[in-house]
């Protein structure tokens, strides 16, 4: 008996290696994935100019951001855009300004392809070996109505697959939208608003991405890193106890050894005083 419809993920032509530079631009789902990339010790830049929902705004971020990533991940949320009435330019963030200042429009498939193609060409001028992963956010937009949301997602998916034909050597499609809607089509995988995926659902999609895109060396590193990451997140009953201080010292020593093994300084700055002690005293 098969109780789940699984989405096949084609094996990409490249693999993501440990500590590589990764740029994530797109919707809120890009934020969720970016957090996991950062915790996995990739050199991660996530939406440096804020969350970007449409292909035009994703292009704007790539134009403004000077990063030269090995891998870029574009997470497309919608083909709906808000344009300044005075200039006709797409507003990446309306900044809670009056709606009367904007016109709401829908990008066509051709326009989506054009914006994303320009973004890829810019990245290729900075790094000819860049790989671009495109995915469609699984988050639905109730404010458009569910038929409108589906039409928007369909436009993005059609544009994406046309784009893959233009750049077969450096683009791939990761089916986050399809995984959420086909493999995880139970309401237990949705937050109380019935629109956003739960943490468990995001974690499942992350695992599917990791299995498809990470190299054997990356998997080997993460297998060693995960217990140390769990130790860093441990909340002690008594942070001043002798036992906890010994625990910290042992964890930091293990992290130092792991960094030396892979020839890379492990960034612990997000972990407060422990990170400062590691970076300043042990490496």
PDB file of C-alpha atoms in Angstrom:
ATOM      1  CA  UNK A   1       0.000   0.000   0.000  1.00  0.00           C
ATOM      2  CA  UNK A   2       1.421   3.377  -1.037  1.00  0.00           C
ATOM      3  CA  UNK A   3       0.202   6.225   1.148  1.00  0.00           C
ATOM      4  CA  UNK A   4       2.228   9.047  -0.382  1.00  0.00           C
ATOM      5  CA  UNK A   5       2.823  10.381  -3.881  1.00  0.00           C
ATOM      6  CA  UNK A   6       6.512  11.166  -4.080  1.00  0.00           C
ATOM      7  CA  UNK A   7       7.944  13.840  -6.339  1.00  0.00           C
ATOM      8  CA  UNK A   8      10.936  12.702  -8.370  1.00  0.00           C
ATOM      9  CA  UNK A   9      13.857  15.131  -8.177  1.00  0.00           C
ATOM     10  CA  UNK A  10      16.196  14.902 -11.186  1.00  0.00           C
ATOM     11  CA  UNK A  11      19.854  14.691 -10.240  1.00  0.00           C
ATOM     12  CA  UNK A  12      21.478  18.064 -11.096  1.00  0.00           C
ATOM     13  CA  UNK A  13      24.648  18.332 -13.154  1.00  0.00           C
ATOM     14  CA  UNK A  14      26.594  19.757 -10.201  1.00  0.00           C
ATOM     15  CA  UNK A  15      26.909  19.243  -6.456  1.00  0.00           C
ATOM     16  CA  UNK A  16      27.149  21.819  -3.682  1.00  0.00           C
ATOM     17  CA  UNK A  17      30.418  21.496  -1.758  1.00  0.00           C
ATOM     18  CA  UNK A  18      31.016  22.417   1.907  1.00  0.00           C
ATOM     19  CA  UNK A  19      31.403  26.103   2.796  1.00  0.00           C
ATOM     20  CA  UNK A  20      30.579  27.359  -0.717  1.00  0.00           C
ATOM     21  CA  UNK A  21      29.168  30.839  -1.267  1.00  0.00           C
ATOM     22  CA  UNK A  22      25.401  30.671  -1.662  1.00  0.00           C
ATOM     23  CA  UNK A  23      23.074  33.552  -2.546  1.00  0.00           C
ATOM     24  CA  UNK A  24      19.356  33.104  -1.824  1.00  0.00           C
ATOM     25  CA  UNK A  25      16.904  35.631  -3.174  1.00  0.00           C
ATOM     26  CA  UNK A  26      13.143  35.432  -3.137  1.00  0.00           C
ATOM     27  CA  UNK A  27      10.086  34.945  -0.998  1.00  0.00           C
ATOM     28  CA  UNK A  28       9.729  34.095   2.698  1.00  0.00           C
ATOM     29  CA  UNK A  29      10.523  30.488   1.843  1.00  0.00           C
ATOM     30  CA  UNK A  30      14.010  31.640   0.797  1.00  0.00           C
ATOM     31  CA  UNK A  31      14.423  32.980   4.333  1.00  0.00           C
ATOM     32  CA  UNK A  32      13.566  29.574   5.796  1.00  0.00           C
ATOM     33  CA  UNK A  33      16.009  27.782   3.513  1.00  0.00           C
ATOM     34  CA  UNK A  34      18.668  30.440   4.038  1.00  0.00           C
ATOM     35  CA  UNK A  35      18.597  29.880   7.795  1.00  0.00           C
ATOM     36  CA  UNK A  36      19.412  26.220   7.219  1.00  0.00           C
ATOM     37  CA  UNK A  37      22.206  27.017   4.759  1.00  0.00           C
ATOM     38  CA  UNK A  38      23.754  29.341   7.324  1.00  0.00           C
ATOM     39  CA  UNK A  39      23.546  26.749  10.094  1.00  0.00           C
ATOM     40  CA  UNK A  40      25.192  24.252   7.733  1.00  0.00           C
ATOM     41  CA  UNK A  41      28.184  26.629   7.530  1.00  0.00           C
ATOM     42  CA  UNK A  42      27.785  27.742   3.927  1.00  0.00           C
ATOM     43  CA  UNK A  43      28.852  31.327   3.201  1.00  0.00           C
ATOM     44  CA  UNK A  44      25.290  32.490   2.908  1.00  0.00           C
ATOM     45  CA  UNK A  45      23.705  35.741   1.763  1.00  0.00           C
ATOM     46  CA  UNK A  46      19.919  35.828   2.097  1.00  0.00           C
ATOM     47  CA  UNK A  47      17.770  38.605   0.622  1.00  0.00           C
ATOM     48  CA  UNK A  48      20.272  41.403   1.335  1.00  0.00           C
ATOM     49  CA  UNK A  49      17.698  44.055   0.369  1.00  0.00           C
ATOM     50  CA  UNK A  50      14.644  42.384   1.863  1.00  0.00           C
ATOM     51  CA  UNK A  51      12.221  39.683   0.797  1.00  0.00           C
ATOM     52  CA  UNK A  52      11.578  39.684  -2.952  1.00  0.00           C
ATOM     53  CA  UNK A  53       8.456  37.984  -4.243  1.00  0.00           C
ATOM     54  CA  UNK A  54       8.530  38.440  -8.018  1.00  0.00           C
ATOM     55  CA  UNK A  55      11.110  37.927 -10.808  1.00  0.00           C
ATOM     56  CA  UNK A  56      11.526  41.667 -11.390  1.00  0.00           C
ATOM     57  CA  UNK A  57      12.465  42.316  -7.778  1.00  0.00           C
ATOM     58  CA  UNK A  58      14.794  39.308  -7.775  1.00  0.00           C
ATOM     59  CA  UNK A  59      16.598  40.906 -10.731  1.00  0.00           C
ATOM     60  CA  UNK A  60      16.872  44.169  -8.801  1.00  0.00           C
ATOM     61  CA  UNK A  61      18.563  42.373  -5.900  1.00  0.00           C
ATOM     62  CA  UNK A  62      21.079  40.679  -8.201  1.00  0.00           C
ATOM     63  CA  UNK A  63      21.842  44.036  -9.843  1.00  0.00           C
ATOM     64  CA  UNK A  64      22.459  45.724  -6.491  1.00  0.00           C
ATOM     65  CA  UNK A  65      24.210  42.874  -4.701  1.00  0.00           C
ATOM     66  CA  UNK A  66      27.915  42.491  -5.498  1.00  0.00           C
ATOM     67  CA  UNK A  67      28.151  38.896  -4.260  1.00  0.00           C
ATOM     68  CA  UNK A  68      29.900  36.408  -6.509  1.00  0.00           C
ATOM     69  CA  UNK A  69      28.303  33.122  -5.403  1.00  0.00           C
ATOM     70  CA  UNK A  70      29.071  29.592  -6.502  1.00  0.00           C
ATOM     71  CA  UNK A  71      25.355  28.822  -6.207  1.00  0.00           C
ATOM     72  CA  UNK A  72      22.364  31.136  -6.428  1.00  0.00           C
ATOM     73  CA  UNK A  73      18.879  30.045  -5.423  1.00  0.00           C
ATOM     74  CA  UNK A  74      15.888  32.031  -6.685  1.00  0.00           C
ATOM     75  CA  UNK A  75      12.607  31.337  -4.897  1.00  0.00           C
ATOM     76  CA  UNK A  76       9.717  32.732  -6.922  1.00  0.00           C
ATOM     77  CA  UNK A  77       6.623  33.710  -4.965  1.00  0.00           C
ATOM     78  CA  UNK A  78       4.280  35.466  -7.380  1.00  0.00           C
ATOM     79  CA  UNK A  79       4.015  37.124 -10.772  1.00  0.00           C
ATOM     80  CA  UNK A  80       2.049  40.010  -9.232  1.00  0.00           C
ATOM     81  CA  UNK A  81       3.918  43.293  -8.975  1.00  0.00           C
ATOM     82  CA  UNK A  82       3.244  46.800  -7.696  1.00  0.00           C
ATOM     83  CA  UNK A  83       4.540  49.573  -9.939  1.00  0.00           C
ATOM     84  CA  UNK A  84       5.065  53.217  -9.120  1.00  0.00           C
ATOM     85  CA  UNK A  85       2.441  55.220 -11.012  1.00  0.00           C
ATOM     86  CA  UNK A  86       4.916  58.043 -11.655  1.00  0.00           C
ATOM     87  CA  UNK A  87       7.623  55.904 -13.243  1.00  0.00           C
ATOM     88  CA  UNK A  88       6.103  52.523 -14.027  1.00  0.00           C
ATOM     89  CA  UNK A  89       9.014  50.856 -12.198  1.00  0.00           C
ATOM     90  CA  UNK A  90       8.428  47.784 -10.060  1.00  0.00           C
ATOM     91  CA  UNK A  91       8.471  48.631  -6.353  1.00  0.00           C
ATOM     92  CA  UNK A  92      10.382  45.950  -4.472  1.00  0.00           C
ATOM     93  CA  UNK A  93       8.907  47.098  -1.184  1.00  0.00           C
ATOM     94  CA  UNK A  94       5.924  49.398  -0.898  1.00  0.00           C
ATOM     95  CA  UNK A  95       7.051  50.396   2.630  1.00  0.00           C
ATOM     96  CA  UNK A  96       3.425  50.726   3.776  1.00  0.00           C
ATOM     97  CA  UNK A  97       2.924  53.740   1.519  1.00  0.00           C
ATOM     98  CA  UNK A  98      -0.612  54.521   0.254  1.00  0.00           C
ATOM     99  CA  UNK A  99      -1.903  52.049  -2.323  1.00  0.00           C
ATOM    100  CA  UNK A 100      -2.981  54.924  -4.547  1.00  0.00           C
ATOM    101  CA  UNK A 101       0.692  55.459  -5.436  1.00  0.00           C
ATOM    102  CA  UNK A 102       0.923  52.042  -7.134  1.00  0.00           C
ATOM    103  CA  UNK A 103      -0.617  50.079  -9.944  1.00  0.00           C
ATOM    104  CA  UNK A 104      -0.963  46.341  -9.443  1.00  0.00           C
ATOM    105  CA  UNK A 105      -0.001  44.291 -12.491  1.00  0.00           C
ATOM    106  CA  UNK A 106       0.642  40.694 -13.479  1.00  0.00           C
ATOM    107  CA  UNK A 107       3.887  39.781 -15.212  1.00  0.00           C
ATOM    108  CA  UNK A 108       3.523  37.634 -18.306  1.00  0.00           C
ATOM    109  CA  UNK A 109       5.517  34.453 -18.833  1.00  0.00           C
ATOM    110  CA  UNK A 110       7.780  36.330 -21.263  1.00  0.00           C
ATOM    111  CA  UNK A 111       8.416  39.117 -18.760  1.00  0.00           C
ATOM    112  CA  UNK A 112       9.272  36.624 -15.994  1.00  0.00           C
ATOM    113  CA  UNK A 113      11.696  34.844 -18.332  1.00  0.00           C
ATOM    114  CA  UNK A 114      13.306  38.149 -19.328  1.00  0.00           C
ATOM    115  CA  UNK A 115      13.869  39.312 -15.734  1.00  0.00           C
ATOM    116  CA  UNK A 116      15.296  35.981 -14.603  1.00  0.00           C
ATOM    117  CA  UNK A 117      17.447  35.649 -17.704  1.00  0.00           C
ATOM    118  CA  UNK A 118      19.002  39.047 -17.020  1.00  0.00           C
ATOM    119  CA  UNK A 119      19.717  38.025 -13.419  1.00  0.00           C
ATOM    120  CA  UNK A 120      21.454  34.844 -14.553  1.00  0.00           C
ATOM    121  CA  UNK A 121      23.533  36.692 -17.152  1.00  0.00           C
ATOM    122  CA  UNK A 122      24.728  39.145 -14.488  1.00  0.00           C
ATOM    123  CA  UNK A 123      25.757  36.294 -12.195  1.00  0.00           C
ATOM    124  CA  UNK A 124      27.571  34.547 -15.048  1.00  0.00           C
ATOM    125  CA  UNK A 125      29.647  37.667 -15.761  1.00  0.00           C
ATOM    126  CA  UNK A 126      30.797  37.591 -12.119  1.00  0.00           C
ATOM    127  CA  UNK A 127      31.370  33.844 -11.999  1.00  0.00           C
ATOM    128  CA  UNK A 128      31.161  31.855 -15.258  1.00  0.00           C
ATOM    129  CA  UNK A 129      30.825  28.632 -13.218  1.00  0.00           C
ATOM    130  CA  UNK A 130      27.819  29.810 -11.187  1.00  0.00           C
ATOM    131  CA  UNK A 131      24.923  27.398 -10.817  1.00  0.00           C
ATOM    132  CA  UNK A 132      21.387  28.744 -10.418  1.00  0.00           C
ATOM    133  CA  UNK A 133      18.659  26.737  -8.716  1.00  0.00           C
ATOM    134  CA  UNK A 134      15.127  27.975  -9.300  1.00  0.00           C
ATOM    135  CA  UNK A 135      12.217  26.984  -7.138  1.00  0.00           C
ATOM    136  CA  UNK A 136       8.647  28.161  -6.668  1.00  0.00           C
ATOM    137  CA  UNK A 137       7.563  28.982  -3.144  1.00  0.00           C
ATOM    138  CA  UNK A 138       4.968  26.541  -1.770  1.00  0.00           C
ATOM    139  CA  UNK A 139       3.215  29.380   0.070  1.00  0.00           C
ATOM    140  CA  UNK A 140      -0.164  30.219  -1.452  1.00  0.00           C
ATOM    141  CA  UNK A 141      -1.478  33.784  -1.671  1.00  0.00           C
ATOM    142  CA  UNK A 142      -5.019  33.837  -0.348  1.00  0.00           C
ATOM    143  CA  UNK A 143      -5.443  37.539  -1.084  1.00  0.00           C
ATOM    144  CA  UNK A 144      -5.500  36.723  -4.814  1.00  0.00           C
ATOM    145  CA  UNK A 145      -8.068  33.988  -4.270  1.00  0.00           C
ATOM    146  CA  UNK A 146      -6.952  30.400  -4.625  1.00  0.00           C
ATOM    147  CA  UNK A 147      -7.652  30.288  -8.353  1.00  0.00           C
ATOM    148  CA  UNK A 148      -5.618  33.477  -8.789  1.00  0.00           C
ATOM    149  CA  UNK A 149      -2.816  32.051  -6.660  1.00  0.00           C
ATOM    150  CA  UNK A 150      -2.702  28.910  -8.786  1.00  0.00           C
ATOM    151  CA  UNK A 151      -2.605  30.940 -11.995  1.00  0.00           C
ATOM    152  CA  UNK A 152       0.283  32.964 -10.585  1.00  0.00           C
ATOM    153  CA  UNK A 153       2.233  29.834  -9.640  1.00  0.00           C
ATOM    154  CA  UNK A 154       1.523  28.315 -13.062  1.00  0.00           C
ATOM    155  CA  UNK A 155       2.961  31.405 -14.762  1.00  0.00           C
ATOM    156  CA  UNK A 156       6.118  31.125 -12.663  1.00  0.00           C
ATOM    157  CA  UNK A 157       6.506  27.406 -13.355  1.00  0.00           C
ATOM    158  CA  UNK A 158       6.062  27.864 -17.112  1.00  0.00           C
ATOM    159  CA  UNK A 159       8.575  30.720 -17.096  1.00  0.00           C
ATOM    160  CA  UNK A 160      11.052  28.654 -15.109  1.00  0.00           C
ATOM    161  CA  UNK A 161      10.978  25.718 -17.491  1.00  0.00           C
ATOM    162  CA  UNK A 162      11.419  28.005 -20.469  1.00  0.00           C
ATOM    163  CA  UNK A 163      14.412  29.528 -18.695  1.00  0.00           C
ATOM    164  CA  UNK A 164      15.948  26.087 -18.117  1.00  0.00           C
ATOM    165  CA  UNK A 165      15.975  25.637 -21.879  1.00  0.00           C
ATOM    166  CA  UNK A 166      17.933  28.877 -22.300  1.00  0.00           C
ATOM    167  CA  UNK A 167      20.571  27.896 -19.712  1.00  0.00           C
ATOM    168  CA  UNK A 168      20.702  24.079 -19.589  1.00  0.00           C
ATOM    169  CA  UNK A 169      24.315  24.118 -18.414  1.00  0.00           C
ATOM    170  CA  UNK A 170      23.850  26.259 -15.301  1.00  0.00           C
ATOM    171  CA  UNK A 171      20.216  26.069 -14.179  1.00  0.00           C
ATOM    172  CA  UNK A 172      18.079  23.468 -12.471  1.00  0.00           C
ATOM    173  CA  UNK A 173      14.607  23.322 -10.953  1.00  0.00           C
ATOM    174  CA  UNK A 174      13.936  22.149  -7.413  1.00  0.00           C
ATOM    175  CA  UNK A 175      10.236  21.221  -6.953  1.00  0.00           C
ATOM    176  CA  UNK A 176       9.514  22.678  -3.503  1.00  0.00           C
ATOM    177  CA  UNK A 177       6.023  23.702  -4.618  1.00  0.00           C
ATOM    178  CA  UNK A 178       5.250  20.227  -5.891  1.00  0.00           C
ATOM    179  CA  UNK A 179       6.659  18.512  -2.788  1.00  0.00           C
ATOM    180  CA  UNK A 180       4.451  20.617  -0.539  1.00  0.00           C
ATOM    181  CA  UNK A 181       1.332  20.033  -2.614  1.00  0.00           C
ATOM    182  CA  UNK A 182       1.823  16.360  -3.492  1.00  0.00           C
ATOM    183  CA  UNK A 183       4.000  14.718  -0.853  1.00  0.00           C
ATOM    184  CA  UNK A 184       2.885  16.865   2.096  1.00  0.00           C
ATOM    185  CA  UNK A 185      -0.751  17.450   1.192  1.00  0.00           C
ATOM    186  CA  UNK A 186      -2.020  16.944   4.709  1.00  0.00           C
ATOM    187  CA  UNK A 187      -3.101  19.918   6.811  1.00  0.00           C
ATOM    188  CA  UNK A 188      -0.796  18.837   9.627  1.00  0.00           C
ATOM    189  CA  UNK A 189       2.032  20.218   7.489  1.00  0.00           C
ATOM    190  CA  UNK A 190       0.445  23.690   7.411  1.00  0.00           C
ATOM    191  CA  UNK A 191       0.648  26.469   9.965  1.00  0.00           C
ATOM    192  CA  UNK A 192      -2.582  27.690  11.625  1.00  0.00           C
ATOM    193  CA  UNK A 193      -3.217  30.074   8.712  1.00  0.00           C
ATOM    194  CA  UNK A 194      -3.489  26.991   6.449  1.00  0.00           C
ATOM    195  CA  UNK A 195      -1.153  28.712   3.958  1.00  0.00           C
ATOM    196  CA  UNK A 196       2.418  28.562   5.272  1.00  0.00           C
ATOM    197  CA  UNK A 197       4.326  25.307   5.766  1.00  0.00           C
ATOM    198  CA  UNK A 198       5.130  24.213   9.299  1.00  0.00           C
ATOM    199  CA  UNK A 199       8.700  23.924  10.536  1.00  0.00           C
ATOM    200  CA  UNK A 200       8.421  20.161  10.014  1.00  0.00           C
ATOM    201  CA  UNK A 201       7.402  20.655   6.379  1.00  0.00           C
ATOM    202  CA  UNK A 202      10.265  23.078   5.722  1.00  0.00           C
ATOM    203  CA  UNK A 203      12.674  20.620   7.333  1.00  0.00           C
ATOM    204  CA  UNK A 204      11.397  17.827   5.076  1.00  0.00           C
ATOM    205  CA  UNK A 205      11.846  19.967   1.973  1.00  0.00           C
ATOM    206  CA  UNK A 206      15.353  20.900   3.178  1.00  0.00           C
ATOM    207  CA  UNK A 207      16.193  17.219   3.521  1.00  0.00           C
ATOM    208  CA  UNK A 208      14.969  16.544  -0.014  1.00  0.00           C
ATOM    209  CA  UNK A 209      17.068  19.436  -1.301  1.00  0.00           C
ATOM    210  CA  UNK A 210      20.126  18.225   0.598  1.00  0.00           C
ATOM    211  CA  UNK A 211      19.777  14.692  -0.743  1.00  0.00           C
ATOM    212  CA  UNK A 212      19.558  15.967  -4.314  1.00  0.00           C
ATOM    213  CA  UNK A 213      22.147  18.748  -4.328  1.00  0.00           C
ATOM    214  CA  UNK A 214      24.815  18.147  -1.695  1.00  0.00           C
ATOM    215  CA  UNK A 215      28.044  16.379  -2.557  1.00  0.00           C
ATOM    216  CA  UNK A 216      29.272  13.312  -0.610  1.00  0.00           C
ATOM    217  CA  UNK A 217      31.843  15.557   1.083  1.00  0.00           C
ATOM    218  CA  UNK A 218      29.109  17.972   2.184  1.00  0.00           C
ATOM    219  CA  UNK A 219      27.069  15.109   3.618  1.00  0.00           C
ATOM    220  CA  UNK A 220      30.170  13.834   5.446  1.00  0.00           C
ATOM    221  CA  UNK A 221      30.817  17.270   6.952  1.00  0.00           C
ATOM    222  CA  UNK A 222      27.193  17.722   8.029  1.00  0.00           C
ATOM    223  CA  UNK A 223      27.153  14.304   9.698  1.00  0.00           C
ATOM    224  CA  UNK A 224      30.031  15.451  11.906  1.00  0.00           C
ATOM    225  CA  UNK A 225      28.749  19.023  12.314  1.00  0.00           C
ATOM    226  CA  UNK A 226      25.153  18.274  13.378  1.00  0.00           C
ATOM    227  CA  UNK A 227      25.923  16.933  16.880  1.00  0.00           C
ATOM    228  CA  UNK A 228      28.237  19.881  17.491  1.00  0.00           C
ATOM    229  CA  UNK A 229      25.538  22.288  16.318  1.00  0.00           C
ATOM    230  CA  UNK A 230      23.091  20.628  18.714  1.00  0.00           C
ATOM    231  CA  UNK A 231      25.631  21.105  21.501  1.00  0.00           C
ATOM    232  CA  UNK A 232      25.925  24.807  20.649  1.00  0.00           C
ATOM    233  CA  UNK A 233      22.142  25.185  20.933  1.00  0.00           C
ATOM    234  CA  UNK A 234      22.007  23.401  24.280  1.00  0.00           C
ATOM    235  CA  UNK A 235      20.487  25.534  27.046  1.00  0.00           C
ATOM    236  CA  UNK A 236      22.094  24.712  30.412  1.00  0.00           C
ATOM    237  CA  UNK A 237      20.381  24.822  33.801  1.00  0.00           C
ATOM    238  CA  UNK A 238      23.470  26.487  35.231  1.00  0.00           C
ATOM    239  CA  UNK A 239      25.789  28.237  32.782  1.00  0.00           C
ATOM    240  CA  UNK A 240      28.359  28.790  35.562  1.00  0.00           C
ATOM    241  CA  UNK A 241      28.648  25.176  36.615  1.00  0.00           C
ATOM    242  CA  UNK A 242      31.939  23.315  36.292  1.00  0.00           C
ATOM    243  CA  UNK A 243      30.233  20.626  34.231  1.00  0.00           C
ATOM    244  CA  UNK A 244      28.867  23.100  31.689  1.00  0.00           C
ATOM    245  CA  UNK A 245      32.194  24.895  31.341  1.00  0.00           C
ATOM    246  CA  UNK A 246      33.863  21.549  30.657  1.00  0.00           C
ATOM    247  CA  UNK A 247      31.126  20.802  28.139  1.00  0.00           C
ATOM    248  CA  UNK A 248      31.815  24.128  26.382  1.00  0.00           C
ATOM    249  CA  UNK A 249      35.567  23.493  26.290  1.00  0.00           C
ATOM    250  CA  UNK A 250      35.106  20.011  24.837  1.00  0.00           C
ATOM    251  CA  UNK A 251      32.618  21.266  22.216  1.00  0.00           C
ATOM    252  CA  UNK A 252      34.880  24.111  21.118  1.00  0.00           C
ATOM    253  CA  UNK A 253      37.861  21.781  20.889  1.00  0.00           C
ATOM    254  CA  UNK A 254      35.861  19.360  18.714  1.00  0.00           C
ATOM    255  CA  UNK A 255      34.776  22.243  16.492  1.00  0.00           C
ATOM    256  CA  UNK A 256      38.352  23.430  16.108  1.00  0.00           C
ATOM    257  CA  UNK A 257      39.445  19.943  15.080  1.00  0.00           C
ATOM    258  CA  UNK A 258      36.551  19.684  12.611  1.00  0.00           C
ATOM    259  CA  UNK A 259      37.456  23.025  11.032  1.00  0.00           C
ATOM    260  CA  UNK A 260      41.067  21.945  10.630  1.00  0.00           C
ATOM    261  CA  UNK A 261      39.960  18.665   9.051  1.00  0.00           C
ATOM    262  CA  UNK A 262      38.000  20.484   6.346  1.00  0.00           C
ATOM    263  CA  UNK A 263      40.434  23.383   6.025  1.00  0.00           C
ATOM    264  CA  UNK A 264      37.902  26.046   6.880  1.00  0.00           C
ATOM    265  CA  UNK A 265      37.245  28.305   9.838  1.00  0.00           C
ATOM    266  CA  UNK A 266      33.846  27.458  11.289  1.00  0.00           C
ATOM    267  CA  UNK A 267      31.770  30.559  11.972  1.00  0.00           C
ATOM    268  CA  UNK A 268      30.267  30.588  15.452  1.00  0.00           C
ATOM    269  CA  UNK A 269      29.426  34.286  15.614  1.00  0.00           C
ATOM    270  CA  UNK A 270      25.656  33.579  15.803  1.00  0.00           C
ATOM    271  CA  UNK A 271      26.197  31.714  19.083  1.00  0.00           C
ATOM    272  CA  UNK A 272      27.044  34.596  21.378  1.00  0.00           C
ATOM    273  CA  UNK A 273      29.826  34.309  23.932  1.00  0.00           C
ATOM    274  CA  UNK A 274      30.669  30.759  22.896  1.00  0.00           C
ATOM    275  CA  UNK A 275      31.269  31.938  19.350  1.00  0.00           C
ATOM    276  CA  UNK A 276      33.457  34.816  20.523  1.00  0.00           C
ATOM    277  CA  UNK A 277      35.547  32.484  22.644  1.00  0.00           C
ATOM    278  CA  UNK A 278      35.968  30.061  19.759  1.00  0.00           C
ATOM    279  CA  UNK A 279      36.874  32.657  17.135  1.00  0.00           C
ATOM    280  CA  UNK A 280      39.246  34.664  19.306  1.00  0.00           C
ATOM    281  CA  UNK A 281      40.904  32.058  21.488  1.00  0.00           C
ATOM    282  CA  UNK A 282      40.868  28.751  19.678  1.00  0.00           C
ATOM    283  CA  UNK A 283      41.479  29.583  16.013  1.00  0.00           C
TER     284      UNK A 283
END
